């Protein structure tokens, strides 16, 4: 049995990520005999401090609540991903939740798992939003050490 | 002006599912058994992009080169189109018509050379391939081709330019990654041995 190539898929809780998961499963994990990739699904759990900034009095309680909420989101994402994968009979999947900012987490994960492809969804922000909100797919495209696949949700084409 | 030179097996399989890029469909395709037909467009511009093509053929289409004959359905599950875009030179930049003529002829010859190398690579791996030469501004032309011809995946190479070079030289792969309407795979250059 030859070594499988590793594909890392980044998931957050957005629809775009799950669309990407769907797309990848359809095109690359279609029939069970053709699995030339091992899929590793990664959810980056941001730290509550970065979400909140430095708060005033009472922030320690809020910090705790935010942390719990983030943990819950992570669990939801992973279990939903597990459901999608098992409904497509894709079994050779590894799930990871890693703390930190998505950009760094993903680029590090590529190194750690020796991935040959990093797959991500894309929010489809325009240039301005990208500059203001930042784009994980942009960052990964430039900095990841492997090939990067950006899966976009199809916008309905405007009929003239 | 488009010149299309078709590969050996150029006819496309009749689509068994409705194209997922068309119309107002935003949801995922109903999952069919066997692989869905995937149209892949690989943009090449130079010898370096041939590395991207090779990478794609190796990694994505690995099973196609397997020893055991695949079922007919699986064989036709991915159709690869290789495109080379010729950027027309601005005529005003060169005095005297013959410079532009010979330069664009060189470009065309270059394109044909690269496409034929690419075609050979695909044929060696037993992959169905089509080649295409388009004219125009590469960024726009590639994105338009994706729209018009309903590709599912666009593959571009990347020369690994830094931020500043990218801004000045312009990056086709950057533009395509943001503006193409389908999934985009950016293939990085091989790590140079130090």
Coordinates of C-alpha atoms in Angstrom, one line a residue:
Chain A
X1 CA 0.0 0.0 0.0
X2 CA 1.6 3.3 -1.0
X3 CA 1.6 6.2 1.4
X4 CA -1.4 8.4 1.0
X5 CA -1.1 12.1 0.4
X6 CA -2.3 14.2 3.2
X7 CA -5.0 16.8 2.7
X8 CA -5.7 19.3 5.5
X9 CA -9.1 20.9 5.4
X10 CA -9.8 23.9 7.5
X11 CA -13.2 24.2 9.1
X12 CA -14.9 27.0 11.0
X13 CA -18.5 27.3 11.8
X14 CA -19.5 29.1 8.6
X15 CA -21.5 27.7 5.7
X16 CA -18.6 28.3 3.4
X17 CA -16.4 25.9 5.3
X18 CA -19.0 23.2 5.2
X19 CA -19.6 23.8 1.5
X20 CA -15.9 23.3 1.1
X21 CA -16.1 20.0 3.0
X22 CA -18.9 18.9 0.8
X23 CA -17.1 19.8 -2.3
X24 CA -13.9 18.0 -1.3
X25 CA -15.8 14.9 -0.3
X26 CA -17.6 14.8 -3.6
X27 CA -14.6 15.4 -5.9
X28 CA -11.8 13.6 -4.1
X29 CA -13.4 11.0 -1.9
X30 CA -16.2 9.9 -4.2
X31 CA -15.8 6.2 -4.5
X32 CA -14.2 4.3 -1.7
X33 CA -11.6 2.6 -3.9
X34 CA -10.1 5.9 -5.0
X35 CA -9.1 7.4 -1.8
X36 CA -5.6 8.6 -2.6
X37 CA -5.8 11.2 0.2
X38 CA -5.9 11.0 3.9
X39 CA -8.1 13.8 5.2
X40 CA -7.3 15.8 8.3
X41 CA -10.0 18.2 9.4
X42 CA -8.8 21.1 11.5
X43 CA -10.8 23.6 13.5
X44 CA -8.9 26.5 14.9
X45 CA -10.2 27.6 18.2
X46 CA -9.4 31.2 18.8
X47 CA -8.4 32.1 22.3
X48 CA -11.0 34.2 24.2
X49 CA -8.5 36.9 24.9
X50 CA -8.1 37.7 21.3
X51 CA -11.9 37.8 20.9
X52 CA -12.5 40.1 23.7
X53 CA -9.4 42.3 23.9
X54 CA -8.5 43.5 27.4
X55 CA -11.7 44.1 29.3
X56 CA -12.4 46.2 32.4
X57 CA -13.7 44.9 35.7
X58 CA -15.6 41.7 35.7
X59 CA -13.8 40.6 32.6
X60 CA -12.5 37.4 34.2
X61 CA -16.1 36.0 34.4
X62 CA -16.8 37.0 30.9
X63 CA -13.6 35.4 29.8
X64 CA -14.7 32.1 31.3
X65 CA -18.1 32.3 29.5
X66 CA -16.4 33.2 26.2
X67 CA -14.1 30.2 26.6
X68 CA -17.0 27.9 27.2
X69 CA -18.8 29.2 24.2
X70 CA -15.8 28.7 22.0
X71 CA -15.4 25.2 23.2
X72 CA -19.0 24.5 22.4
X73 CA -18.7 25.9 19.0
X74 CA -15.6 23.7 18.4
X75 CA -17.5 20.6 19.5
X76 CA -20.4 21.5 17.3
X77 CA -18.2 22.0 14.3
X78 CA -16.4 18.7 14.8
X79 CA -19.5 16.7 15.3
X80 CA -21.2 18.2 12.3
X81 CA -18.1 17.3 10.3
X82 CA -18.1 13.8 11.6
X83 CA -21.7 13.5 10.5
X84 CA -21.1 14.7 7.0
X85 CA -18.1 12.4 6.6
X86 CA -19.8 9.3 7.8
X87 CA -22.9 10.0 5.7
X88 CA -20.6 9.9 2.7
X89 CA -18.9 6.8 4.0
X90 CA -15.5 8.5 4.3
X91 CA -13.9 6.8 7.3
X92 CA -10.2 7.6 7.1
X93 CA -10.5 11.1 8.6
X94 CA -8.7 12.6 11.5
X95 CA -10.2 15.5 13.4
X96 CA -8.2 18.1 15.3
X97 CA -9.1 21.2 17.3
X98 CA -6.1 23.4 17.7
X99 CA -5.9 26.6 19.8
X100 CA -4.8 29.8 18.2
X101 CA -5.3 32.1 15.3
X102 CA -6.5 30.3 12.2
X103 CA -3.8 31.6 10.0
X104 CA -0.9 30.3 12.1
X105 CA -2.7 27.1 13.1
X106 CA -3.2 26.1 9.5
X107 CA 0.3 26.9 8.4
X108 CA 1.7 25.0 11.3
X109 CA -0.6 22.1 10.8
X110 CA 0.6 21.8 7.2
X111 CA 4.1 21.4 8.5
X112 CA 3.1 19.1 11.3
X113 CA 1.1 16.7 9.2
X114 CA 3.3 17.0 6.1
X115 CA 0.3 17.9 4.1
X116 CA 0.4 18.2 0.3
X117 CA -2.7 20.2 0.0
X118 CA -4.4 22.7 2.3
X119 CA -8.1 23.2 1.5
X120 CA -10.1 26.1 2.7
X121 CA -13.5 27.7 2.1
X122 CA -13.6 31.3 1.3
X123 CA -16.0 34.0 2.5
X124 CA -15.8 35.7 -0.8
X125 CA -15.0 39.1 0.6
X126 CA -14.2 41.8 -1.8
X127 CA -10.9 43.7 -1.6
X128 CA -12.0 46.2 1.0
X129 CA -13.5 43.7 3.4
X130 CA -10.4 41.6 3.0
X131 CA -8.2 44.5 4.0
X132 CA -10.3 45.3 7.0
X133 CA -11.4 41.9 8.2
X134 CA -8.3 40.0 7.1
X135 CA -8.5 36.9 5.1
X136 CA -7.3 33.5 6.3
X137 CA -7.3 32.1 2.8
X138 CA -5.2 35.0 1.6
X139 CA -2.6 34.5 4.3
X140 CA -2.5 30.7 3.8
X141 CA -2.2 31.1 0.1
X142 CA 1.0 33.1 0.5
X143 CA 2.5 31.5 3.5
X144 CA 1.6 27.8 3.6
X145 CA 4.4 25.6 2.4
X146 CA 2.1 23.4 0.3
X147 CA -0.4 23.9 -2.4
X148 CA -3.5 25.6 -1.4
X149 CA -7.0 24.9 -2.7
X150 CA -9.6 27.6 -2.1
X151 CA -13.2 26.4 -2.5
X152 CA -15.8 29.0 -3.2
X153 CA -19.5 28.8 -2.7
X154 CA -21.0 29.5 -6.1
X155 CA -22.7 32.8 -6.2
X156 CA -25.9 32.6 -8.2
X157 CA -25.1 34.1 -11.6
X158 CA -26.9 37.3 -12.3
X159 CA -29.2 36.9 -15.3
X160 CA -29.0 39.9 -17.6
Chain B
X1 CA -9.1 34.9 -31.8
X2 CA -9.2 31.4 -30.3
X3 CA -7.4 28.5 -31.6
X4 CA -8.4 25.2 -30.1
X5 CA -6.3 22.2 -30.6
X6 CA -8.0 19.1 -29.3
X7 CA -6.3 16.3 -27.6
X8 CA -6.5 12.7 -28.7
X9 CA -9.8 11.9 -27.0
X10 CA -11.5 15.2 -27.1
X11 CA -15.1 14.4 -26.8
X12 CA -16.6 15.0 -23.4
X13 CA -18.6 12.5 -21.6
X14 CA -22.3 13.5 -21.6
X15 CA -23.0 15.1 -18.3
X16 CA -24.8 12.7 -16.0
X17 CA -25.6 15.4 -13.5
X18 CA -26.5 19.0 -14.1
X19 CA -23.5 21.3 -14.1
X20 CA -22.9 22.6 -10.6
X21 CA -21.6 25.9 -11.8
X22 CA -24.7 26.9 -13.8
X23 CA -27.7 29.0 -13.0
X24 CA -28.8 29.7 -9.5
X25 CA -27.7 26.6 -7.8
X26 CA -25.9 27.4 -4.7
X27 CA -26.3 24.0 -3.0
X28 CA -24.2 21.0 -3.4
X29 CA -24.9 18.4 -6.1
X30 CA -26.9 15.3 -5.2
X31 CA -24.3 12.7 -4.5
X32 CA -24.1 10.0 -7.2
X33 CA -22.3 6.8 -7.0
X34 CA -19.1 6.9 -8.9
X35 CA -17.1 10.1 -9.3
X36 CA -18.8 13.1 -10.6
X37 CA -17.3 14.6 -13.7
X38 CA -14.8 17.2 -12.7
X39 CA -13.6 19.8 -15.3
X40 CA -10.1 21.0 -14.4
X41 CA -8.5 24.0 -16.1
X42 CA -4.7 24.3 -15.8
X43 CA -3.2 27.6 -16.7
X44 CA 0.3 27.5 -18.0
X45 CA 2.5 30.3 -19.0
X46 CA 6.0 29.0 -18.9
X47 CA 8.1 26.0 -18.2
X48 CA 7.7 26.5 -14.4
X49 CA 4.0 26.1 -14.7
X50 CA 4.6 22.7 -16.2
X51 CA 5.7 21.7 -12.7
X52 CA 2.2 22.7 -11.5
X53 CA 0.7 20.5 -14.2
X54 CA 2.9 17.6 -13.2
X55 CA 2.0 18.0 -9.6
X56 CA -1.7 18.0 -10.4
X57 CA -1.3 14.9 -12.5
X58 CA 0.6 13.1 -9.9
X59 CA -1.4 14.0 -6.8
X60 CA -4.9 14.4 -8.1
X61 CA -5.1 11.9 -10.8
X62 CA -2.9 9.3 -9.3
X63 CA -5.3 6.5 -9.6
X64 CA -5.7 7.1 -13.3
X65 CA -2.2 5.8 -13.8
X66 CA -2.8 2.6 -11.9
X67 CA -2.0 -0.8 -13.3
X68 CA -5.5 -2.2 -13.1
X69 CA -7.9 -0.9 -15.7
X70 CA -10.5 1.3 -14.2
X71 CA -14.1 1.1 -15.0
X72 CA -15.2 3.3 -17.8
X73 CA -17.0 5.6 -15.5
X74 CA -13.9 6.3 -13.4
X75 CA -11.7 6.8 -16.4
X76 CA -13.8 9.7 -17.6
X77 CA -14.2 11.3 -14.2
X78 CA -11.7 14.1 -14.7
X79 CA -11.2 16.1 -17.8
X80 CA -8.2 18.3 -17.9
X81 CA -7.9 21.3 -20.1
X82 CA -4.6 23.2 -20.4
X83 CA -4.8 26.8 -21.4
X84 CA -2.1 29.2 -22.5
X85 CA -2.9 32.8 -22.7
X86 CA -1.1 35.1 -25.2
X87 CA -1.0 38.6 -24.1
X88 CA -1.2 40.9 -27.1
X89 CA 1.6 43.4 -27.2
X90 CA 0.5 47.0 -27.3
X91 CA 1.0 48.1 -30.8
X92 CA 1.8 51.6 -29.9
X93 CA 4.9 50.6 -27.9
X94 CA 6.9 49.6 -30.9
X95 CA 7.5 51.7 -33.9
X96 CA 7.3 49.7 -37.1
X97 CA 4.9 46.8 -37.5
X98 CA 7.4 44.0 -37.9
X99 CA 8.5 44.0 -34.3
X100 CA 5.1 43.3 -33.0
X101 CA 4.5 40.7 -35.7
X102 CA 7.6 38.7 -34.9
X103 CA 7.1 39.1 -31.1
X104 CA 3.6 37.7 -31.2
X105 CA 4.7 35.0 -33.5
X106 CA 7.4 34.0 -31.0
X107 CA 4.7 34.0 -28.3
X108 CA 2.5 31.8 -30.3
X109 CA 5.4 29.4 -30.9
X110 CA 6.3 29.4 -27.3
X111 CA 2.7 28.6 -26.4
X112 CA 2.5 25.7 -28.9
X113 CA 5.8 24.3 -27.5
X114 CA 4.6 24.5 -23.9
X115 CA 1.2 23.1 -24.7
X116 CA 2.7 20.2 -26.6
X117 CA 5.0 19.4 -23.8
X118 CA 2.0 19.5 -21.4
X119 CA 0.0 17.3 -23.7
X120 CA 2.8 14.8 -23.8
X121 CA 2.9 14.8 -20.0
X122 CA -0.8 14.1 -19.8
X123 CA -0.6 11.4 -22.4
X124 CA 2.1 9.6 -20.5
X125 CA -0.1 9.5 -17.5
X126 CA -3.1 8.4 -19.6
X127 CA -5.2 11.4 -18.7
X128 CA -7.8 12.9 -21.0
X129 CA -6.6 16.3 -22.0
X130 CA -7.6 19.2 -24.2
X131 CA -5.4 22.1 -25.0
X132 CA -6.5 25.7 -25.6
X133 CA -4.8 28.9 -26.6
X134 CA -6.5 32.1 -25.7
X135 CA -5.6 35.7 -26.3
X136 CA -6.0 38.7 -24.0
X137 CA -5.0 39.8 -20.6
X138 CA -4.3 36.5 -18.8
X139 CA -6.0 37.3 -15.5
X140 CA -9.3 38.3 -17.1
X141 CA -9.2 35.7 -19.9
X142 CA -8.7 32.8 -17.5
X143 CA -11.5 33.9 -15.2
X144 CA -13.8 34.4 -18.1
X145 CA -12.9 31.0 -19.5
X146 CA -13.8 29.5 -16.1
X147 CA -17.3 31.1 -16.4
X148 CA -17.9 30.4 -20.0
X149 CA -16.7 26.8 -20.0
X150 CA -17.9 25.7 -16.6
X151 CA -14.8 24.5 -14.9
X152 CA -14.9 23.1 -11.4
X153 CA -11.3 23.6 -10.5
X154 CA -8.7 26.1 -11.7
X155 CA -5.1 25.2 -11.2
X156 CA -2.4 27.9 -11.3
X157 CA 1.2 27.8 -10.4
X158 CA 2.9 30.3 -8.3
X159 CA 6.4 31.6 -8.6
X160 CA 6.6 32.4 -5.0
X161 CA 7.1 36.2 -5.5
X162 CA 7.2 38.2 -2.3
X163 CA 4.6 40.8 -1.4
X164 CA 6.4 43.7 -3.1
X165 CA 7.2 41.9 -6.3
X166 CA 3.7 40.7 -6.5
X167 CA 2.4 44.2 -6.3
X168 CA 4.6 45.5 -9.1
X169 CA 4.8 42.6 -11.4
X170 CA 1.2 41.7 -10.9
X171 CA 0.2 38.2 -10.0
X172 CA -2.1 36.2 -12.3
X173 CA -2.4 33.5 -9.7
X174 CA -3.3 36.0 -7.0
X175 CA -6.0 37.6 -9.2
X176 CA -7.4 34.3 -10.2
X177 CA -7.5 33.0 -6.6
X178 CA -9.7 35.9 -5.7
X179 CA -11.8 36.3 -8.7
X180 CA -12.4 33.0 -10.4
X181 CA -15.8 31.6 -9.7
X182 CA -14.7 28.1 -9.1
X183 CA -12.4 26.4 -6.7
X184 CA -8.8 27.4 -7.2
X185 CA -5.7 25.4 -6.5
X186 CA -2.4 27.3 -6.2
X187 CA 0.5 25.0 -6.7
X188 CA 3.7 26.2 -5.0
X189 CA 7.1 25.7 -6.6
X190 CA 9.2 22.9 -5.4
X191 CA 11.5 23.8 -2.4
X192 CA 14.9 24.6 -3.7
X193 CA 17.6 22.4 -2.2
X194 CA 20.0 24.6 -0.3

